[in-house]
Every structure is written in C-alpha cells, then in structure tokens.
GROMACS .gro file of C-alpha atoms in nm:
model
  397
    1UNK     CA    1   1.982  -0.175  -0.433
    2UNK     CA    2   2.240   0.055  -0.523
    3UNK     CA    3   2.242   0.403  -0.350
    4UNK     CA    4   2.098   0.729  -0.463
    5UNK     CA    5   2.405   0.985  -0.553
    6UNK     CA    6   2.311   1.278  -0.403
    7UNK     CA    7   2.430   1.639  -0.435
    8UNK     CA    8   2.333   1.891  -0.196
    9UNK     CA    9   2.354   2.262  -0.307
   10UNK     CA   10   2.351   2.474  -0.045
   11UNK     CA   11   2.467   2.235   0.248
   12UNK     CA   12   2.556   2.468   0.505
   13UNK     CA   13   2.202   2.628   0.475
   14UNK     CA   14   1.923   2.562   0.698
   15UNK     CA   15   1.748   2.325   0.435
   16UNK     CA   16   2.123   2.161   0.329
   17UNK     CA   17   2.217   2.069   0.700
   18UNK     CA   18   1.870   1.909   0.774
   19UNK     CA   19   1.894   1.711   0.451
   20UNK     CA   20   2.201   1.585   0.534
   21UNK     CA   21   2.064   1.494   0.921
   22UNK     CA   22   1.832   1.297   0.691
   23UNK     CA   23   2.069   1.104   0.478
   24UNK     CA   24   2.298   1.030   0.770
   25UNK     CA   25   2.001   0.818   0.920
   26UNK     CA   26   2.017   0.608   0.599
   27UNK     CA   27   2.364   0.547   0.510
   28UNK     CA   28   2.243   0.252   0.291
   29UNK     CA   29   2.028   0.425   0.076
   30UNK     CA   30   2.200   0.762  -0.007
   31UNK     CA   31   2.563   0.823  -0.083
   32UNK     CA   32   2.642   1.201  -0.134
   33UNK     CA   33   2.914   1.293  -0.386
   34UNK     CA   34   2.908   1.664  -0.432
   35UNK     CA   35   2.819   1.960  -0.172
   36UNK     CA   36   2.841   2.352  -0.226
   37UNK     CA   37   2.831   2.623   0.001
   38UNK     CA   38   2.876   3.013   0.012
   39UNK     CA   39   3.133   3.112   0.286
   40UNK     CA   40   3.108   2.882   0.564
   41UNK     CA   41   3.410   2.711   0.532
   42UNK     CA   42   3.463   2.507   0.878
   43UNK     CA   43   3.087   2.418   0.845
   44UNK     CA   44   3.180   2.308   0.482
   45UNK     CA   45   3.481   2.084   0.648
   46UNK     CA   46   3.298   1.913   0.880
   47UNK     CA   47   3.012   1.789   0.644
   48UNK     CA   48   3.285   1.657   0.428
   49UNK     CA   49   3.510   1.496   0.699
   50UNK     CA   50   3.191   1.323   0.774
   51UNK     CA   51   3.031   1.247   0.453
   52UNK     CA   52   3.332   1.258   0.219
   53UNK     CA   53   3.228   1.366  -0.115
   54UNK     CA   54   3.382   1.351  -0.452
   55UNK     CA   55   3.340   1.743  -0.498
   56UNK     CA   56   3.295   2.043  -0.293
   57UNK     CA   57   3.250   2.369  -0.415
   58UNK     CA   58   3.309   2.720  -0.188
   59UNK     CA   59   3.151   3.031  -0.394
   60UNK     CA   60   3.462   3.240  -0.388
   61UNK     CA   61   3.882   3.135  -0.453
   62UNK     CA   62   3.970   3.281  -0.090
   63UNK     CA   63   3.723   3.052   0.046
   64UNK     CA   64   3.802   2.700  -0.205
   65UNK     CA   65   4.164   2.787  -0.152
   66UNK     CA   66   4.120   2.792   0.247
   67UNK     CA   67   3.906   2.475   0.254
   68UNK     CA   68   4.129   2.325   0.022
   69UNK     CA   69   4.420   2.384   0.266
   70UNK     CA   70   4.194   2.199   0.570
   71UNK     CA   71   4.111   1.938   0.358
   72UNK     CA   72   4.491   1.874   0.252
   73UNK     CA   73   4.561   1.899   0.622
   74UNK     CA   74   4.317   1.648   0.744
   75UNK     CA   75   4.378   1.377   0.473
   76UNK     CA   76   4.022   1.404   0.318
   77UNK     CA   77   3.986   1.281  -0.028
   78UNK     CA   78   3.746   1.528  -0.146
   79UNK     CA   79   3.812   1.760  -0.436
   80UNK     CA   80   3.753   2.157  -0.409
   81UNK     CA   81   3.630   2.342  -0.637
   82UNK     CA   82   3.512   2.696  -0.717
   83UNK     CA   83   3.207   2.839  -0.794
   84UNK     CA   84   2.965   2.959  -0.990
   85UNK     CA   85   3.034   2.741  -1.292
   86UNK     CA   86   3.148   2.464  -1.022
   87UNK     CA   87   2.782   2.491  -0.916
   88UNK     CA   88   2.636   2.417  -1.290
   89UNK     CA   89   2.858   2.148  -1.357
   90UNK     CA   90   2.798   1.940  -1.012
   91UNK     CA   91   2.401   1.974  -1.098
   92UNK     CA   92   2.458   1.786  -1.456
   93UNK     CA   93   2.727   1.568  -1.367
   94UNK     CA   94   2.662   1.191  -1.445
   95UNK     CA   95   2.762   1.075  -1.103
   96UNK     CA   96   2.453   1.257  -0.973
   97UNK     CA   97   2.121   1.084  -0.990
   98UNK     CA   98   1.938   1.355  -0.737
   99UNK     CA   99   1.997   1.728  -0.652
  100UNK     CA  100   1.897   1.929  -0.349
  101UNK     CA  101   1.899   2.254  -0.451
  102UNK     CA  102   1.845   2.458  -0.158
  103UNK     CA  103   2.086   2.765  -0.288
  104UNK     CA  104   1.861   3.082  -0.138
  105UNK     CA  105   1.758   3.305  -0.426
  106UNK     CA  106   1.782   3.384  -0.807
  107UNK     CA  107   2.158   3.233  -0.795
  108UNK     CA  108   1.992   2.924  -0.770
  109UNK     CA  109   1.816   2.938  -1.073
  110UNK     CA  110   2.114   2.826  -1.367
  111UNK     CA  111   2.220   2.533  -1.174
  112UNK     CA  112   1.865   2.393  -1.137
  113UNK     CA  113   1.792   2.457  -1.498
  114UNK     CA  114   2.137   2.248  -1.537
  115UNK     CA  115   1.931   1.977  -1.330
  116UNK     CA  116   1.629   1.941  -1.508
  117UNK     CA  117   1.808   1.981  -1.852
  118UNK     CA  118   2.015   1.693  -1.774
  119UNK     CA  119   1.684   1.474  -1.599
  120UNK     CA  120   1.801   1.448  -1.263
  121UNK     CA  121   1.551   1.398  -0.993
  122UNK     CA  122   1.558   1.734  -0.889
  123UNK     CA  123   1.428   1.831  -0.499
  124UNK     CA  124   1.340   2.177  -0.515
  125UNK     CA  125   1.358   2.401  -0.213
  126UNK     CA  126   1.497   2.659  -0.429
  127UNK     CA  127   1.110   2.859  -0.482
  128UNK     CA  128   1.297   3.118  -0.703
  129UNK     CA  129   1.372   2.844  -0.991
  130UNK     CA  130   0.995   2.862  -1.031
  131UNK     CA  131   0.889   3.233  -0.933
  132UNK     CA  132   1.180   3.364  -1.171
  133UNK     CA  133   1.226   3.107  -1.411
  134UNK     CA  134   0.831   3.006  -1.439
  135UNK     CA  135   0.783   2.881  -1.790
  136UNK     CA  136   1.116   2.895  -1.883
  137UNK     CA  137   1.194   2.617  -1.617
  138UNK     CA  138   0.915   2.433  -1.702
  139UNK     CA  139   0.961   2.336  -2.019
  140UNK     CA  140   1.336   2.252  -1.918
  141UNK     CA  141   1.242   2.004  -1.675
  142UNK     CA  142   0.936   1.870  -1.972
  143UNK     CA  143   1.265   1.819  -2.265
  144UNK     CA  144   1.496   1.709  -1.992
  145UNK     CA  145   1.263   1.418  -1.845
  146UNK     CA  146   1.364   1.543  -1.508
  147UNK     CA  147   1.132   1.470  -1.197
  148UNK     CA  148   1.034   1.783  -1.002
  149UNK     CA  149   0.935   1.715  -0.630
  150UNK     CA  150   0.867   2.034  -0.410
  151UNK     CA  151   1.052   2.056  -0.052
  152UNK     CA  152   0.902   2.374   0.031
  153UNK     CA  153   0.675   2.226   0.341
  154UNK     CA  154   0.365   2.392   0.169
  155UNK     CA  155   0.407   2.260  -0.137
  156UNK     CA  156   0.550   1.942  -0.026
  157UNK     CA  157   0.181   1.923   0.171
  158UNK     CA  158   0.006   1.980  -0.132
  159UNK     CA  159   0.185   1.730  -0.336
  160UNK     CA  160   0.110   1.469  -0.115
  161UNK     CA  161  -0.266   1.570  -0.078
  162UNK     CA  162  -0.299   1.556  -0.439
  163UNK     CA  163  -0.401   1.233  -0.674
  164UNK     CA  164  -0.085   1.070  -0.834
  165UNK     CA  165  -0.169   1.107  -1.169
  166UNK     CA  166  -0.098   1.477  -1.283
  167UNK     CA  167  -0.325   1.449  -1.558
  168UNK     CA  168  -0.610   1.443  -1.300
  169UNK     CA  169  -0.561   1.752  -1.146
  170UNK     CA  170  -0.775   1.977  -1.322
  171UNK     CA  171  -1.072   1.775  -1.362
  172UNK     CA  172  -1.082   1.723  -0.941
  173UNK     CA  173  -0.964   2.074  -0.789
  174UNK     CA  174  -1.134   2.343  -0.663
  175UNK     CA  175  -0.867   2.540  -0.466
  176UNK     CA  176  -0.559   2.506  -0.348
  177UNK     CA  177  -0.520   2.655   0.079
  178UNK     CA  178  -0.152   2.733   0.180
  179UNK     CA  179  -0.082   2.802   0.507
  180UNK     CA  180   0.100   3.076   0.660
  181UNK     CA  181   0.161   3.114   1.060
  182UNK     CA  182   0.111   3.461   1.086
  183UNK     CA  183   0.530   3.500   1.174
  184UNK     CA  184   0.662   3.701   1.456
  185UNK     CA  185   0.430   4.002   1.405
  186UNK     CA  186   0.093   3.830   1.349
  187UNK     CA  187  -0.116   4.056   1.607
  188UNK     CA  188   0.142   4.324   1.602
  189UNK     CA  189  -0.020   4.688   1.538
  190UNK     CA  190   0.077   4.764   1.196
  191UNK     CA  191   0.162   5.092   1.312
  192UNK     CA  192   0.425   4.957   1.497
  193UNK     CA  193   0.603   4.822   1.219
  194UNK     CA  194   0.825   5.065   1.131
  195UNK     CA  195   1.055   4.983   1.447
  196UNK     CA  196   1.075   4.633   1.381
  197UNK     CA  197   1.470   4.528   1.418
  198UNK     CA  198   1.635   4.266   1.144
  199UNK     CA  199   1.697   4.043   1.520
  200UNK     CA  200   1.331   4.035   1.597
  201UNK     CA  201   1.215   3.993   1.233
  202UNK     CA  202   1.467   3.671   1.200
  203UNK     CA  203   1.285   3.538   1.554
  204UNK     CA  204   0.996   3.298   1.360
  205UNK     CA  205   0.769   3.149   1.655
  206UNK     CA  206   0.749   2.811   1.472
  207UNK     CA  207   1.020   2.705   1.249
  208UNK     CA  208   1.450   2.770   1.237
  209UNK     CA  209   1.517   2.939   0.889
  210UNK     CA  210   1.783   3.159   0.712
  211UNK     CA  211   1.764   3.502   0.748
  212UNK     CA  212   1.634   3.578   0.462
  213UNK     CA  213   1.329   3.376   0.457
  214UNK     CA  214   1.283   3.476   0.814
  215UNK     CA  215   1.240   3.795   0.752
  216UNK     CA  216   1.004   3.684   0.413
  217UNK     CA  217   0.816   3.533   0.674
  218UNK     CA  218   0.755   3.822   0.860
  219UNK     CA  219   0.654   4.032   0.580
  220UNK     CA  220   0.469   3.728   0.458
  221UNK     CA  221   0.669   3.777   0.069
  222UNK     CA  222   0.785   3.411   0.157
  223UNK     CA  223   0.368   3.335   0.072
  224UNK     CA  224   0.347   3.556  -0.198
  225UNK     CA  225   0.627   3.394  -0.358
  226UNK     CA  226   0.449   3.024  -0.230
  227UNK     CA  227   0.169   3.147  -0.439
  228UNK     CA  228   0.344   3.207  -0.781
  229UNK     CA  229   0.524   2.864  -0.717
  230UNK     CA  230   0.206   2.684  -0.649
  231UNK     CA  231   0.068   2.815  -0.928
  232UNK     CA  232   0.346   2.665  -1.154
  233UNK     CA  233   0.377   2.322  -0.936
  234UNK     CA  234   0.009   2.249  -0.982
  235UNK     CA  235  -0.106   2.398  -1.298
  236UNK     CA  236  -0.416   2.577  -1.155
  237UNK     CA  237  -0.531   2.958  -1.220
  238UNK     CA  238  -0.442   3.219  -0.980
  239UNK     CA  239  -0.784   3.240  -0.866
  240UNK     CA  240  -0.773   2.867  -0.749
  241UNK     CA  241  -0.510   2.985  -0.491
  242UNK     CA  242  -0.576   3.112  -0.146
  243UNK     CA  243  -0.384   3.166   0.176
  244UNK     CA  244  -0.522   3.129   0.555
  245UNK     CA  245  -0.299   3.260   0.848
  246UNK     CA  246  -0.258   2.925   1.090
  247UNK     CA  247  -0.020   2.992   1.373
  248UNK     CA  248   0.029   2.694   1.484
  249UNK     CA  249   0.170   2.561   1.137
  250UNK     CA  250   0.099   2.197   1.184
  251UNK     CA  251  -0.139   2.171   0.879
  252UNK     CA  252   0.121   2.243   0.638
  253UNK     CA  253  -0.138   2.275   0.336
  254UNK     CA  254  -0.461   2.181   0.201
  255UNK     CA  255  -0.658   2.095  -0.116
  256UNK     CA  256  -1.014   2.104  -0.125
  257UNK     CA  257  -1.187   1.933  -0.393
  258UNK     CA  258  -1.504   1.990  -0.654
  259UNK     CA  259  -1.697   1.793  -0.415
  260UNK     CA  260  -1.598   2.028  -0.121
  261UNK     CA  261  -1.399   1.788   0.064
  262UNK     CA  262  -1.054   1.892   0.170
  263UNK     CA  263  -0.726   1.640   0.213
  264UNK     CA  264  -0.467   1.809   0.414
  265UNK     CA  265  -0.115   1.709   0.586
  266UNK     CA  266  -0.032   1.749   0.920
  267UNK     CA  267   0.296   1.748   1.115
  268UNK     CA  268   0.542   1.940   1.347
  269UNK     CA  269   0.691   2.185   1.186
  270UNK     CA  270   1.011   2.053   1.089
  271UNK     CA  271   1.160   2.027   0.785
  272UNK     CA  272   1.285   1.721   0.806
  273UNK     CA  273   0.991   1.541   0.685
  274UNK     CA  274   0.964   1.729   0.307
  275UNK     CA  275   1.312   1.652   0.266
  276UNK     CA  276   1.237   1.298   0.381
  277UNK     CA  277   0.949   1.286   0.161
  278UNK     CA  278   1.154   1.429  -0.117
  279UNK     CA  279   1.401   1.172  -0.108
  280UNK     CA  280   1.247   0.854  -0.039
  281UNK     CA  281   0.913   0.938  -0.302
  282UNK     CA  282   0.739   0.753  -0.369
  283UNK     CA  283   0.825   0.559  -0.017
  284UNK     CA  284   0.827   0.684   0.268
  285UNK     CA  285   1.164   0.678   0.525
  286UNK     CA  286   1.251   0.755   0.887
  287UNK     CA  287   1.264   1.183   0.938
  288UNK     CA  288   1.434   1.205   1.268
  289UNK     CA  289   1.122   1.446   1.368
  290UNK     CA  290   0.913   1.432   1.613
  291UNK     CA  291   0.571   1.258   1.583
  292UNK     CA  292   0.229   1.513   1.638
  293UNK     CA  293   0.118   1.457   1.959
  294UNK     CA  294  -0.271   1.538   1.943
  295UNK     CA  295  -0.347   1.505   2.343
  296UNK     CA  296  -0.085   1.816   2.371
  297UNK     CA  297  -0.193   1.999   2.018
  298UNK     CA  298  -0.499   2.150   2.294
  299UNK     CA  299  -0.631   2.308   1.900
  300UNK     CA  300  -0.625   2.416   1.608
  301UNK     CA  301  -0.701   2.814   1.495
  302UNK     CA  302  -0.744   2.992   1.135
  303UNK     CA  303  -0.733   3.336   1.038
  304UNK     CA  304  -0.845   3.490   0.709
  305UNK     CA  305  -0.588   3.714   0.544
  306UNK     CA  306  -0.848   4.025   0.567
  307UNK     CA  307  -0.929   3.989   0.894
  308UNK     CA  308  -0.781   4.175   1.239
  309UNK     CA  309  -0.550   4.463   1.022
  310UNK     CA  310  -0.322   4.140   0.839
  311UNK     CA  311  -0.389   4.334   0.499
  312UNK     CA  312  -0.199   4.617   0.673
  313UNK     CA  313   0.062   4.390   0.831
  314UNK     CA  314   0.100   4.215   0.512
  315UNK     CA  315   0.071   4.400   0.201
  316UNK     CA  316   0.306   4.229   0.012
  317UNK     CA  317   0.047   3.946  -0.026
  318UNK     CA  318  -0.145   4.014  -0.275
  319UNK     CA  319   0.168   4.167  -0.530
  320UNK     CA  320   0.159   3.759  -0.570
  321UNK     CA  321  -0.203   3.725  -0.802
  322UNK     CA  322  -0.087   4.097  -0.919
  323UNK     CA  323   0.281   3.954  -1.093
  324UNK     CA  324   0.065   3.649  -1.248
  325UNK     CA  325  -0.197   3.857  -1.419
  326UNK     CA  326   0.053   4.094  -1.519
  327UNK     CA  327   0.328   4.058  -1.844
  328UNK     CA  328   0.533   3.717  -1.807
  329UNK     CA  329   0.809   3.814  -1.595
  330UNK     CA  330   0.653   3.999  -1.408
  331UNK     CA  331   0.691   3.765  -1.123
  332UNK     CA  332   1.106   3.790  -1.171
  333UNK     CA  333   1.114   4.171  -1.114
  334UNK     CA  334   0.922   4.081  -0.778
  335UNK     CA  335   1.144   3.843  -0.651
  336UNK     CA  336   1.424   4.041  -0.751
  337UNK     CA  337   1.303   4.367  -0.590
  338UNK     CA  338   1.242   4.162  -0.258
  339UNK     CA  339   1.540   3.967  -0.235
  340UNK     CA  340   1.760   4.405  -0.257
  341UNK     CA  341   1.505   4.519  -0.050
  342UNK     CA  342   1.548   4.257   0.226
  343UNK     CA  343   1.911   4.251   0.189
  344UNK     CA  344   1.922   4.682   0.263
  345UNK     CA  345   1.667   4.573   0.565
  346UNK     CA  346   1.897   4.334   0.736
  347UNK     CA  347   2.183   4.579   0.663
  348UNK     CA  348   1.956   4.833   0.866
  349UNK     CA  349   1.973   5.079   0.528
  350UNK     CA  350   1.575   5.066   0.505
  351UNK     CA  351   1.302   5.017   0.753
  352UNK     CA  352   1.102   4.678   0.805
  353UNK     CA  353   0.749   4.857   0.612
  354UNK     CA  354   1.002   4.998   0.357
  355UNK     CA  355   1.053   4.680   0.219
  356UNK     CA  356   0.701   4.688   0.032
  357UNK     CA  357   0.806   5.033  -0.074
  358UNK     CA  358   1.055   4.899  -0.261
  359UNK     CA  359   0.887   4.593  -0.401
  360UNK     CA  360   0.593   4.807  -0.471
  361UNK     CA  361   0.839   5.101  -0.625
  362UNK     CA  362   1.023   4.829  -0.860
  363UNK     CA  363   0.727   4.683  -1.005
  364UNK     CA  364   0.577   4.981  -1.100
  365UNK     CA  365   0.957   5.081  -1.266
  366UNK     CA  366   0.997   4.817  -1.458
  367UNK     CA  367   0.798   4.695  -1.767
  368UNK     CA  368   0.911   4.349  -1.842
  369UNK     CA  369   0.911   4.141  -2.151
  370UNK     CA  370   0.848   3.746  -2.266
  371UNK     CA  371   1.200   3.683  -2.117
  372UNK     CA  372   1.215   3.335  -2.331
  373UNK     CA  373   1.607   3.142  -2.238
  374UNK     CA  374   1.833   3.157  -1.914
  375UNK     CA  375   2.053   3.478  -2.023
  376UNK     CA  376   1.714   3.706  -2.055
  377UNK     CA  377   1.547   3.596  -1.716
  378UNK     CA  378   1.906   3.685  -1.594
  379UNK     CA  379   1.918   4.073  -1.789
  380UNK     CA  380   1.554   4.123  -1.635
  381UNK     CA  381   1.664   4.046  -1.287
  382UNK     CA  382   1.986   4.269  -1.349
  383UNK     CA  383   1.743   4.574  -1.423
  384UNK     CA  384   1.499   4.462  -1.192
  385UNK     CA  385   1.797   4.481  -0.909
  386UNK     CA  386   1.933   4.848  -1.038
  387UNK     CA  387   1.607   4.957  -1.045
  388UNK     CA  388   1.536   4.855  -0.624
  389UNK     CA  389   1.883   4.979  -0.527
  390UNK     CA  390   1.768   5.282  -0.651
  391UNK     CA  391   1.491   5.316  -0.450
  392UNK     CA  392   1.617   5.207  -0.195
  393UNK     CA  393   1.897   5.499  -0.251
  394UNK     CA  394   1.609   5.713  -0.212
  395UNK     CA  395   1.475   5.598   0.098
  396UNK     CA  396   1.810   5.573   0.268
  397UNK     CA  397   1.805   5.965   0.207
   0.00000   0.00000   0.00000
C-alpha cells in the first residue's frame, strides 16, 4: 500500500503538532512532504529534522531565511519556502494526496479553496473555510471532486453519528446537538466579566488550544461559529441546530433522529482521535489517547443554553442563527469582527464583554453582499476588519 502524502498547514499549531503525534505512530501509512508555519521557527526545525519534508514554508522572509540557515546547518534536505503564495501552492501540489489545514482564521481560507479545487482529501480544522467561504467553498470542493472530512471534534462527532450515504440525511434528521463545556467561566457571574484577564480566558478546564480559540471558548463564539459550519457540513436548516452546555466534554456531539432516537460519540477530550479519524476514514487507526474510563467518569451533566444567566455569559451565541438568516455573507463579517475583536482582547486594548460589543457593533455596520469568488469574500472581510478596528478605536477611548 503506498503511503498517504500528507501536508500539514499549520504544524506548529495545537491541531498541526497533534496530527503529526498521530502520523509518527504510523510511519507506514503516512509520509509527510510539505509543512507551514507562522513564526515558530525552532518548533518548525525540529518537526522537519524529524519528519523531513520536501517543503517547508515560514509566513515571513526573516523567518524562511532563518530556518533556511538551520536547515543548511544541520544537513536537512528540506526546501524553504515563503509564504503566502508558498501556502497555495503546497495545498495543490501533485505530490499531495491529503491536506491538514489547521491555519487559525480567514488566512486559511485561499489555500483550502486551492485544496478542494485541486480534489485533495482535504481534513478541515480550519472552521473559517466554511463560516467565511460558505457557498463559495462548497461548490469548490463539488467541481474539484475533493473529499471534505471535519476535524473540528464536534463536527468530527457528528460525522461519525451520521448514515454514510449523504443523500440520506435529510430524509432521517431531526436535529443536530453540539456540545459546548461551558469554558472557564461557565458559573461565573456575568457581572464579573468585565475583569476577566486574556491568562485566565486562555485557561480551558478540558482541552489544550491556541489562544485564540481559547478565548472563543470562553466567550462561546468558537460555538457560534460550530453552528454556521454545521450548518454547511450537514446541509440542515438553522433551526435543526441546537447547542447544550456539557462540562465534562466527553460526548463530543449528537444527532437525534425523526424517530427520536439519538446516536452520539463519546471520548476524552483529546484531539487526537478527529485527526485520527480524519486520516485513517473510512478505517479506523491507533490515536495515542487515552481510552474513557466509565468506572471513573462518576456522570454525566447537561445544561440548556438559557438556563443559570449563560444567555448573559454568552451572548455571542445566538449572532450564529442571526448571520444565517441574514444576507449571504453575513456570516464573514462575523467571523471577521471576532477574530479583531479577540486579537485587541488578548492585546489588553478591549475588555473580555467588549468583545460582543464589537462583534455586535460590526454587524450592524456592515451591509454585505452575494460575495460570489475568492477576491470578494476577501474585500468583505477587509471592510468587515476596518469597520471592528474602528470600534474597537472607540472603546479603547
């Protein structure tokens, strides 16, 4: 069997470095010829000392040129290259039969369009490709023949509680349940929120995550934006969605059916086993995680969104059903908006409950059209941007 070529975009991430903990458990299955990172060049060094790629790509010249040097130094035979084009060109390239896009944000939308143009099998932990690019990517991955498998752990859950034909769907669901755990500030007085540091917004109870997403988590945006992307994955009306608040985030996601019973997955919280899942579909190989131990588990608890002030905690929620009843692109400016005003939180330039100020602020700004090709989801998400900094000018005094 000859191995799956594998490029992993965004290696030095969270989701890159446990994808490549993965693949270095099967050596005979996956052989990874391309990896790209942001800044993180000695992280960048050592995951191609010991995987040895054909290409890696640093974000910046300072940082290709410095890696470059290492590399020279240390007798690696691994290319460097620079982003962003780099980035595009890896996720097409015929030496690549499967992409890991795990690039945090809107930047990772062109090179997974690249992907599903050119019908790679595309792993997508990259939730932005879908919340920005919605349609758009869609019908790039239909003319490309790519296949789209979700790494998200919630979506990833539903996937695999789902029938395997697609065409099924429809005709069998009633609802699709994500889970959320609540994150660090789950019985927290809303009140309180105001004072909430970027260190103990980035301290999630459950799972290890980027920054960013950590503090999506604890604004719960990282659901709202698991909404619009389930909605896209699945094919099922907004209404068909729902969210419960499970803190102990072992049932990753649910699907109930029209004849009211419900198919779930279960397991420790630990990405590993998406990305596992992700590879190996439709088999199934060793994660490196650790099995569920029930006798310890002691229970399982659900809250419902409304309940015990989490509307207060959490308003950002429900901007998710608002974006996909609104104008088609709608769902862009949101993403956009959160990913300035969570950026200006972690650089301590706006509070913690500012941050749906913004969101809130840029939506109502900007009026957006049928954005129809790459370059006009990208001009929306320019204005979208300019139109958050400013508010977030305003709050900054």
């Amino acid at each position: 069997m000859r191995r799956q070529r594998l490029a992993v975009l965004g290696s030095t991430g969270s989701i890159g470095t446990s994808t490549l903990d993965v693949v270095a458990r099967h050596p005979e299955r996956f052989e990874v010829v391309a990896l790209t990172a942001a800044t993180q060049v000695d992280a960048m060094l050592a995951q191609c000392e010991r995987f040895r790629p054909r290409v890696a790509v640093m974000a910046s010249a300072p940082h290709a040129a410095a890696l470059a040097q290492k590399i020279k130094q240390k007798g690696i035979p691994t290319q460097v290259e620079q982003a962003p084009e780099a980035i595009e060109n890896i996720a097409c390239w015929g030496e690549v039969d499967t992409v890991m896009a795990a690039i945090v944000g809107a930047a990772g939308l062109a090179p997974c369009l690249a992907a599903a143009r050119a019908g790679k099998r595309l792993l997508l932990a990259n939730k932005e490709a879908l919340v920005v690019g919605g349609e758009v990517f869609l019908r790039a991955v239909q003319a490309g023949g790519a296949t789209l498998l979700p790494i998200d752990s919630e979506h990833s859950a539903i996937f695999q509680s789902l029938p395997e034909d697609p065409a099924t769907w429809a005709a069998r669901i009633d609802k699709i349940i994500l889970t959320a755990s609540g994150g660090p500030f789950r019985t927290r007085a809303p009140e309180s929120l105001a004072a909430v540091t970027p260190e103990q917004a980035c301290a999630h109870p459950n799972w290890v995550m980027g920054r960013k997403i950590s503090v999506d988590s604890a604004t719960m945006m990282n659901k709202a934006l698991e909404v619009i992307e389930a909605r896209y994955l699945f094919g099922v009306d907004p209404d068909q969605l729902q969210v419960v608040i499970h803190p102990q985030s072992v049932i990753h996601s649910m699907v109930q059916y029209k004849d009211r019973s419900v198919v779930a997955q279960l397991g420790t919280p630990d990405m590993r086993v998406p990305i596992a899942y992700g590879l190996s579909w439709p088999e199934r190989i060793e994660s490196g995680a650790a099995a569920l131990d029930f006798h310890a588990l002691g229970g399982l608890s659900f809250e419902p969104i409304d309940a015990d002030g989490h509307r207060e905690r959490f308003p950002g929620l429900a901007l998710a059903w608002e974006a996909l009843r609104a104008a088609p692109g709608t769902c862009a400016v949101l993403n956009a908006a959160n990913e300035v005003a969570v950026d200006a939180f972690l650089q301590r330039r706006i509070r913690f409950d500012q941050i749906h100020a913004v969101n809130r602020a840029t939506l109502d700004a900007e009026a957006p059209g049928a954005p129809g090709d790459l370059a006009a989801l990208l001009e929306l998400d320019h204005r979208a941007r300019a139109a958050a900094l400013a508010c977030v000018r305003r709050l900054a005094g």
